Each structure stands twice: as structure tokens, then as C-alpha cells.
mmCIF file of N, CA, C and O in Angstrom:
data_model
loop_
_atom_site.group_PDB
_atom_site.id
_atom_site.type_symbol
_atom_site.label_atom_id
_atom_site.label_comp_id
_atom_site.label_asym_id
_atom_site.label_seq_id
_atom_site.Cartn_x
_atom_site.Cartn_y
_atom_site.Cartn_z
ATOM 1 N N MET A 1223 -2.249 2.759 14.247
ATOM 2 C CA MET A 1223 -1.522 3.118 12.339
ATOM 3 C C MET A 1223 -3.396 3.697 12.124
ATOM 4 O O MET A 1223 -4.298 3.526 12.527
ATOM 5 N N ASN A 1224 -2.721 4.722 10.978
ATOM 6 C CA ASN A 1224 -3.942 5.960 10.160
ATOM 7 C C ASN A 1224 -4.487 4.366 10.195
ATOM 8 O O ASN A 1224 -4.687 3.140 9.513
ATOM 9 N N GLY A 1225 -6.197 4.777 9.963
ATOM 10 C CA GLY A 1225 -7.776 3.947 10.278
ATOM 11 C C GLY A 1225 -7.657 3.436 7.719
ATOM 12 O O GLY A 1225 -8.484 2.470 7.639
ATOM 13 N N GLU A 1226 -7.509 5.116 7.935
ATOM 14 C CA GLU A 1226 -7.645 5.255 6.723
ATOM 15 C C GLU A 1226 -6.275 3.953 5.599
ATOM 16 O O GLU A 1226 -6.605 3.641 4.562
ATOM 17 N N LEU A 1227 -5.497 4.225 6.293
ATOM 18 C CA LEU A 1227 -3.693 3.244 5.764
ATOM 19 C C LEU A 1227 -4.041 1.912 5.480
ATOM 20 O O LEU A 1227 -3.928 0.965 4.996
ATOM 21 N N GLN A 1228 -4.850 1.514 6.540
ATOM 22 C CA GLN A 1228 -5.266 0.140 7.478
ATOM 23 C C GLN A 1228 -5.920 0.158 6.371
ATOM 24 O O GLN A 1228 -6.107 -1.932 5.816
ATOM 25 N N GLU A 1229 -7.130 0.227 6.361
ATOM 26 C CA GLU A 1229 -8.215 0.322 4.588
ATOM 27 C C GLU A 1229 -7.579 -0.344 3.757
ATOM 28 O O GLU A 1229 -8.096 -0.850 3.105
ATOM 29 N N ILE A 1230 -7.071 0.874 3.522
ATOM 30 C CA ILE A 1230 -6.171 0.479 1.652
ATOM 31 C C ILE A 1230 -5.131 -0.638 1.498
ATOM 32 O O ILE A 1230 -5.562 -1.780 1.092
ATOM 33 N N LEU A 1231 -4.726 -0.884 3.190
ATOM 34 C CA LEU A 1231 -3.267 -2.080 3.247
ATOM 35 C C LEU A 1231 -3.978 -3.420 2.672
ATOM 36 O O LEU A 1231 -3.914 -4.167 2.756
ATOM 37 N N LYS A 1232 -5.517 -3.516 4.123
ATOM 38 C CA LYS A 1232 -5.923 -4.939 3.766
ATOM 39 C C LYS A 1232 -7.048 -4.416 2.444
ATOM 40 O O LYS A 1232 -7.142 -5.915 1.921
ATOM 41 N N LYS A 1233 -7.394 -3.902 1.289
ATOM 42 C CA LYS A 1233 -7.200 -3.864 0.094
ATOM 43 C C LYS A 1233 -5.692 -4.441 -0.606
ATOM 44 O O LYS A 1233 -6.366 -4.943 -2.029
ATOM 45 N N PHE A 1234 -4.726 -3.927 -0.646
ATOM 46 C CA PHE A 1234 -3.475 -4.433 -1.072
ATOM 47 C C PHE A 1234 -3.491 -6.013 -0.688
ATOM 48 O O PHE A 1234 -2.994 -6.796 -2.297
ATOM 49 N N SER A 1235 -3.688 -6.313 0.704
ATOM 50 C CA SER A 1235 -3.151 -7.803 0.913
ATOM 51 C C SER A 1235 -4.073 -8.618 0.368
ATOM 52 O O SER A 1235 -3.360 -9.528 0.098
ATOM 53 N N VAL A 1236 -4.985 -8.311 -0.423
ATOM 54 C CA VAL A 1236 -5.610 -9.207 -1.033
ATOM 55 C C VAL A 1236 -5.908 -9.240 -2.382
ATOM 56 O O VAL A 1236 -7.079 -9.693 -3.720
ATOM 57 N N CYS A 1237 -4.973 -8.434 -2.941
ATOM 58 C CA CYS A 1237 -5.275 -8.023 -4.075
ATOM 59 C C CYS A 1237 -4.767 -9.144 -5.523
ATOM 60 O O CYS A 1237 -4.615 -9.036 -6.459
ATOM 61 N N GLY A 1238 -3.990 -9.817 -4.468
ATOM 62 C CA GLY A 1238 -3.812 -10.642 -5.109
ATOM 63 C C GLY A 1238 -1.999 -11.126 -6.157
ATOM 64 O O GLY A 1238 -1.566 -11.322 -6.866
ATOM 65 N N TRP A 1239 -1.157 -9.534 -6.083
ATOM 66 C CA TRP A 1239 -0.167 -9.103 -6.274
ATOM 67 C C TRP A 1239 0.779 -8.773 -5.510
ATOM 68 O O TRP A 1239 0.915 -8.277 -4.822
ATOM 69 N N ASP A 1240 1.822 -10.162 -5.349
ATOM 70 C CA ASP A 1240 2.643 -10.121 -4.333
ATOM 71 C C ASP A 1240 3.852 -9.008 -4.016
ATOM 72 O O ASP A 1240 4.174 -8.886 -2.963
ATOM 73 N N LEU A 1241 3.873 -8.337 -5.219
ATOM 74 C CA LEU A 1241 4.568 -7.025 -4.792
ATOM 75 C C LEU A 1241 3.800 -6.717 -3.731
ATOM 76 O O LEU A 1241 4.493 -5.708 -3.559
ATOM 77 N N ILE A 1242 2.378 -6.123 -3.491
ATOM 78 C CA ILE A 1242 2.509 -5.066 -2.744
ATOM 79 C C ILE A 1242 1.623 -5.909 -1.897
ATOM 80 O O ILE A 1242 1.337 -5.411 -0.631
ATOM 81 N N ALA A 1243 0.714 -7.118 -2.492
ATOM 82 C CA ALA A 1243 -0.278 -7.642 -0.927
ATOM 83 C C ALA A 1243 1.096 -8.498 -0.036
ATOM 84 O O ALA A 1243 0.516 -7.815 1.013
ATOM 85 N N ALA A 1244 2.257 -8.935 0.145
ATOM 86 C CA ALA A 1244 2.946 -9.964 1.100
ATOM 87 C C ALA A 1244 3.135 -8.390 1.814
ATOM 88 O O ALA A 1244 2.858 -8.269 3.235
ATOM 89 N N PRO A 1245 3.616 -7.382 0.848
ATOM 90 C CA PRO A 1245 4.468 -5.879 2.188
ATOM 91 C C PRO A 1245 3.159 -5.351 2.750
ATOM 92 O O PRO A 1245 3.419 -4.706 4.335
ATOM 93 N N ALA A 1246 2.347 -5.406 2.107
ATOM 94 C CA ALA A 1246 1.159 -4.671 2.970
ATOM 95 C C ALA A 1246 0.540 -5.861 3.763
ATOM 96 O O ALA A 1246 0.397 -5.573 5.397
ATOM 97 N N LYS A 1247 0.940 -7.393 3.791
ATOM 98 C CA LYS A 1247 0.167 -8.006 5.154
ATOM 99 C C LYS A 1247 1.032 -8.059 5.936
ATOM 100 O O LYS A 1247 0.336 -7.802 7.125
ATOM 101 N N GLU A 1248 2.007 -7.917 5.722
ATOM 102 C CA GLU A 1248 3.900 -7.680 6.892
ATOM 103 C C GLU A 1248 3.114 -7.022 7.744
ATOM 104 O O GLU A 1248 3.682 -7.222 9.136
ATOM 105 N N TYR A 1249 2.651 -5.612 6.891
ATOM 106 C CA TYR A 1249 2.713 -4.456 7.628
ATOM 107 C C TYR A 1249 1.581 -4.419 8.691
ATOM 108 O O TYR A 1249 0.797 -3.922 9.960
ATOM 109 N N LEU A 1250 0.265 -4.923 8.120
ATOM 110 C CA LEU A 1250 -1.173 -5.420 8.752
ATOM 111 C C LEU A 1250 -0.859 -5.687 10.040
ATOM 112 O O LEU A 1250 -1.339 -5.628 10.855
ATOM 113 N N ALA A 1251 0.116 -7.147 10.271
ATOM 114 C CA ALA A 1251 0.642 -7.930 11.038
ATOM 115 C C ALA A 1251 1.608 -7.778 12.378
ATOM 116 O O ALA A 1251 1.826 -8.278 12.668
ATOM 117 N N GLY A 1252 2.155 -6.114 11.398
ATOM 118 C CA GLY A 1252 2.722 -5.941 12.875
ATOM 119 C C GLY A 1252 4.356 -6.160 12.661
ATOM 120 O O GLY A 1252 4.903 -5.341 13.026
ATOM 121 N N GLU A 1253 4.297 -6.901 11.690
ATOM 122 C CA GLU A 1253 5.877 -7.553 11.216
ATOM 123 C C GLU A 1253 6.677 -6.443 10.075
ATOM 124 O O GLU A 1253 8.260 -6.855 9.184
ATOM 125 N N GLY A 1254 5.726 -5.714 9.442
ATOM 126 C CA GLY A 1254 6.496 -4.918 8.189
ATOM 127 C C GLY A 1254 7.195 -3.995 8.108
ATOM 128 O O GLY A 1254 7.672 -3.395 9.710
ATOM 129 N N ASN A 1255 8.372 -3.875 7.531
ATOM 130 C CA ASN A 1255 9.065 -1.572 7.747
ATOM 131 C C ASN A 1255 8.795 -0.942 6.541
ATOM 132 O O ASN A 1255 7.820 -1.114 5.852
ATOM 133 N N LYS A 1256 8.075 0.315 7.696
ATOM 134 C CA LYS A 1256 7.769 1.351 6.765
ATOM 135 C C LYS A 1256 7.759 1.764 5.619
ATOM 136 O O LYS A 1256 8.065 2.101 4.598
ATOM 137 N N ASP A 1257 10.014 1.334 5.062
ATOM 138 C CA ASP A 1257 10.734 1.762 4.314
ATOM 139 C C ASP A 1257 10.369 0.866 2.707
ATOM 140 O O ASP A 1257 9.978 1.247 1.731
ATOM 141 N N ALA A 1258 10.282 -0.399 3.257
ATOM 142 C CA ALA A 1258 9.784 -1.660 2.550
ATOM 143 C C ALA A 1258 8.523 -1.794 2.600
ATOM 144 O O ALA A 1258 8.309 -1.688 0.678
ATOM 145 N N LEU A 1259 7.292 -1.246 2.755
ATOM 146 C CA LEU A 1259 5.772 -0.723 2.252
ATOM 147 C C LEU A 1259 5.776 0.604 1.159
ATOM 148 O O LEU A 1259 5.790 -0.080 0.798
ATOM 149 N N THR A 1260 6.892 0.693 1.676
ATOM 150 C CA THR A 1260 6.948 2.630 0.249
ATOM 151 C C THR A 1260 6.901 2.034 -0.618
ATOM 152 O O THR A 1260 6.656 2.794 -1.390
ATOM 153 N N ALA A 1261 8.469 1.197 -0.411
ATOM 154 C CA ALA A 1261 9.245 1.061 -1.327
ATOM 155 C C ALA A 1261 8.524 0.054 -2.504
ATOM 156 O O ALA A 1261 8.178 0.286 -3.982
ATOM 157 N N ALA A 1262 7.307 -0.997 -2.003
ATOM 158 C CA ALA A 1262 6.941 -1.397 -2.492
ATOM 159 C C ALA A 1262 5.412 -0.870 -3.322
ATOM 160 O O ALA A 1262 5.018 -1.264 -5.059
ATOM 161 N N VAL A 1263 5.084 0.208 -2.614
ATOM 162 C CA VAL A 1263 3.590 0.934 -3.232
ATOM 163 C C VAL A 1263 4.283 1.880 -4.076
ATOM 164 O O VAL A 1263 3.421 2.057 -5.349
ATOM 165 N N ARG A 1264 5.227 2.477 -3.970
ATOM 166 C CA ARG A 1264 5.859 3.287 -4.943
ATOM 167 C C ARG A 1264 6.223 2.062 -7.018
ATOM 168 O O ARG A 1264 5.964 2.954 -7.432
ATOM 169 N N GLN A 1265 7.041 1.297 -6.049
ATOM 170 C CA GLN A 1265 7.216 0.565 -7.772
ATOM 171 C C GLN A 1265 5.955 0.386 -7.629
ATOM 172 O O GLN A 1265 5.193 -0.007 -9.112
ATOM 173 N N ALA A 1266 4.361 -0.488 -7.076
ATOM 174 C CA ALA A 1266 3.369 -0.522 -7.762
ATOM 175 C C ALA A 1266 2.382 0.340 -8.928
ATOM 176 O O ALA A 1266 1.656 0.097 -9.557
ATOM 177 N N ASP A 1267 2.603 1.386 -7.819
ATOM 178 C CA ASP A 1267 2.272 2.858 -9.111
ATOM 179 C C ASP A 1267 3.073 3.004 -9.657
ATOM 180 O O ASP A 1267 2.721 3.111 -10.811
ATOM 181 N N ALA A 1268 4.579 2.903 -10.322
ATOM 182 C CA ALA A 1268 5.393 3.136 -11.082
ATOM 183 C C ALA A 1268 4.628 2.280 -12.203
ATOM 184 O O ALA A 1268 4.847 2.415 -13.353
ATOM 185 N N ALA A 1269 4.317 0.965 -11.712
ATOM 186 C CA ALA A 1269 3.721 -0.297 -12.717
ATOM 187 C C ALA A 1269 2.314 -0.291 -13.362
ATOM 188 O O ALA A 1269 2.535 -0.411 -14.699
ATOM 189 N N CYS A 1270 1.804 -0.264 -12.491
ATOM 190 C CA CYS A 1270 0.384 -0.197 -12.769
ATOM 191 C C CYS A 1270 -0.461 1.036 -11.901
ATOM 192 O O CYS A 1270 -1.225 0.873 -11.980
ATOM 193 N N GLY A 1271 0.478 2.256 -12.326
ATOM 194 C CA GLY A 1271 -0.565 3.025 -10.989
ATOM 195 C C GLY A 1271 -1.890 3.979 -11.445
ATOM 196 O O GLY A 1271 -2.435 4.807 -11.645
ATOM 197 N N SER A 1272 -1.872 3.546 -13.386
ATOM 198 C CA SER A 1272 -2.638 4.335 -14.230
ATOM 199 C C SER A 1272 -3.779 3.227 -15.632
ATOM 200 O O SER A 1272 -3.953 3.702 -16.261
ATOM 201 N N CYS A 1273 -3.473 1.972 -14.858
ATOM 202 C CA CYS A 1273 -4.256 0.698 -15.344
ATOM 203 C C CYS A 1273 -5.724 1.107 -15.370
ATOM 204 O O CYS A 1273 -6.295 0.663 -16.468
ATOM 205 N N GLY A 1274 -6.574 2.357 -14.972
ATOM 206 C CA GLY A 1274 -7.998 2.558 -14.957
ATOM 207 C C GLY A 1274 -8.393 1.492 -13.130
ATOM 208 O O GLY A 1274 -9.911 1.332 -13.384
ATOM 209 N N CYS A 1275 -7.358 0.334 -13.169
ATOM 210 C CA CYS A 1275 -8.202 -0.419 -11.901
ATOM 211 C C CYS A 1275 -8.346 0.975 -10.206
ATOM 212 O O CYS A 1275 -8.106 1.686 -9.905
ATOM 213 N N GLU A 1276 -9.122 -0.304 -9.413
ATOM 214 C CA GLU A 1276 -8.823 0.834 -7.986
ATOM 215 C C GLU A 1276 -8.426 1.063 -7.620
ATOM 216 O O GLU A 1276 -7.954 1.613 -6.769
ATOM 217 N N LEU A 1277 -7.264 0.499 -7.089
ATOM 218 C CA LEU A 1277 -5.914 0.221 -6.619
ATOM 219 C C LEU A 1277 -5.053 1.689 -7.102
ATOM 220 O O LEU A 1277 -3.869 2.148 -6.535
ATOM 221 N N ASP A 1278 -5.345 2.117 -8.351
ATOM 222 C CA ASP A 1278 -4.123 3.319 -9.111
ATOM 223 C C ASP A 1278 -5.107 4.368 -7.847
ATOM 224 O O ASP A 1278 -3.856 5.127 -7.113
ATOM 225 N N ALA A 1279 -5.467 5.166 -7.564
ATOM 226 C CA ALA A 1279 -6.229 6.049 -6.233
ATOM 227 C C ALA A 1279 -5.635 5.543 -4.864
ATOM 228 O O ALA A 1279 -4.654 6.686 -4.414
ATOM 229 N N LEU A 1280 -5.408 4.003 -4.604
ATOM 230 C CA LEU A 1280 -5.133 3.558 -3.087
ATOM 231 C C LEU A 1280 -3.753 3.992 -2.992
ATOM 232 O O LEU A 1280 -2.946 4.302 -1.900
ATOM 233 N N TYR A 1281 -2.874 3.662 -4.477
ATOM 234 C CA TYR A 1281 -1.387 4.127 -4.204
ATOM 235 C C TYR A 1281 -1.153 5.101 -3.530
ATOM 236 O O TYR A 1281 -0.230 4.916 -2.839
ATOM 237 N N LYS A 1282 -1.611 6.167 -4.724
ATOM 238 C CA LYS A 1282 -1.530 7.489 -4.469
ATOM 239 C C LYS A 1282 -1.563 7.889 -3.079
ATOM 240 O O LYS A 1282 -0.534 8.223 -2.028
ATOM 241 N N ARG A 1283 -2.561 7.836 -2.465
ATOM 242 C CA ARG A 1283 -3.249 7.965 -0.995
ATOM 243 C C ARG A 1283 -2.349 7.294 0.419
ATOM 244 O O ARG A 1283 -2.250 7.632 0.477
ATOM 245 N N ALA A 1284 -2.130 6.199 -0.225
ATOM 246 C CA ALA A 1284 -1.542 5.272 0.902
ATOM 247 C C ALA A 1284 0.503 5.577 0.892
ATOM 248 O O ALA A 1284 0.611 5.827 1.525
ATOM 249 N N LEU A 1285 0.450 6.481 -0.207
ATOM 250 C CA LEU A 1285 1.788 7.593 -0.504
ATOM 251 C C LEU A 1285 1.891 8.458 0.815
ATOM 252 O O LEU A 1285 2.667 9.099 1.032
ATOM 253 N N GLU A 1286 0.899 9.101 0.373
ATOM 254 C CA GLU A 1286 0.268 10.268 1.023
ATOM 255 C C GLU A 1286 0.722 10.302 2.733
ATOM 256 O O GLU A 1286 0.938 11.005 2.818
ATOM 257 N N ILE A 1287 -0.156 9.099 2.897
ATOM 258 C CA ILE A 1287 -0.363 8.865 4.725
ATOM 259 C C ILE A 1287 1.361 8.356 5.163
ATOM 260 O O ILE A 1287 1.149 9.070 5.753
ATOM 261 N N LEU A 1288 1.839 7.584 3.841
ATOM 262 C CA LEU A 1288 3.324 6.775 4.205
ATOM 263 C C LEU A 1288 3.960 8.111 4.383
ATOM 264 O O LEU A 1288 5.260 8.349 5.879
ATOM 265 N N CYS A 1289 4.280 9.261 3.802
ATOM 266 C CA CYS A 1289 5.306 10.412 3.558
ATOM 267 C C CYS A 1289 4.693 10.987 5.061
ATOM 268 O O CYS A 1289 5.683 12.327 4.992
ATOM 269 N N THR A 1290 3.278 11.194 5.788
ATOM 270 C CA THR A 1290 3.171 12.684 6.170
ATOM 271 C C THR A 1290 2.991 11.636 7.575
ATOM 272 O O THR A 1290 3.183 12.363 8.937
ATOM 273 N N GLU A 1291 3.099 10.333 8.591
ATOM 274 C CA GLU A 1291 3.744 9.717 9.136
ATOM 275 C C GLU A 1291 4.487 9.155 10.078
ATOM 276 O O GLU A 1291 5.760 10.025 9.446
#
């Protein structure tokens, strides 16, 4: 797994928002599905990707990495 993606997923996994935390935890544990993770990140970005929090840019970067792996 890409080291940068791993760090992003660690932040997602502790953010407290189940939409993104649960798929991130599963993927980090080796139990997740890339398509499910990508879908969750897209949904989170659509719902909250411009609220001004630190995760806004991370959604976009995670999608870039996931789409090129």
C-alpha cells in the first residue's frame, strides 16, 4: 500500500465519521475492498469536501492515489 495513502487512511479511521472511518479501518486491516473504499471517499468528498476541515484535501488526494493504483 502506498505510504501516503496509508497515512491518509489513518486520519480517516479516527475522524469519527462512520461513512469514511469504517472503510478506512477495514482497508488498513487488509479486509477492505478498494472499490468500496473509493466509493466511500467519493461520497464523503461530495457531502463534505468543501467544508473547510483538514479532510477536504485528503479526500481528493486519496481519490487520486486510489485511481492510479
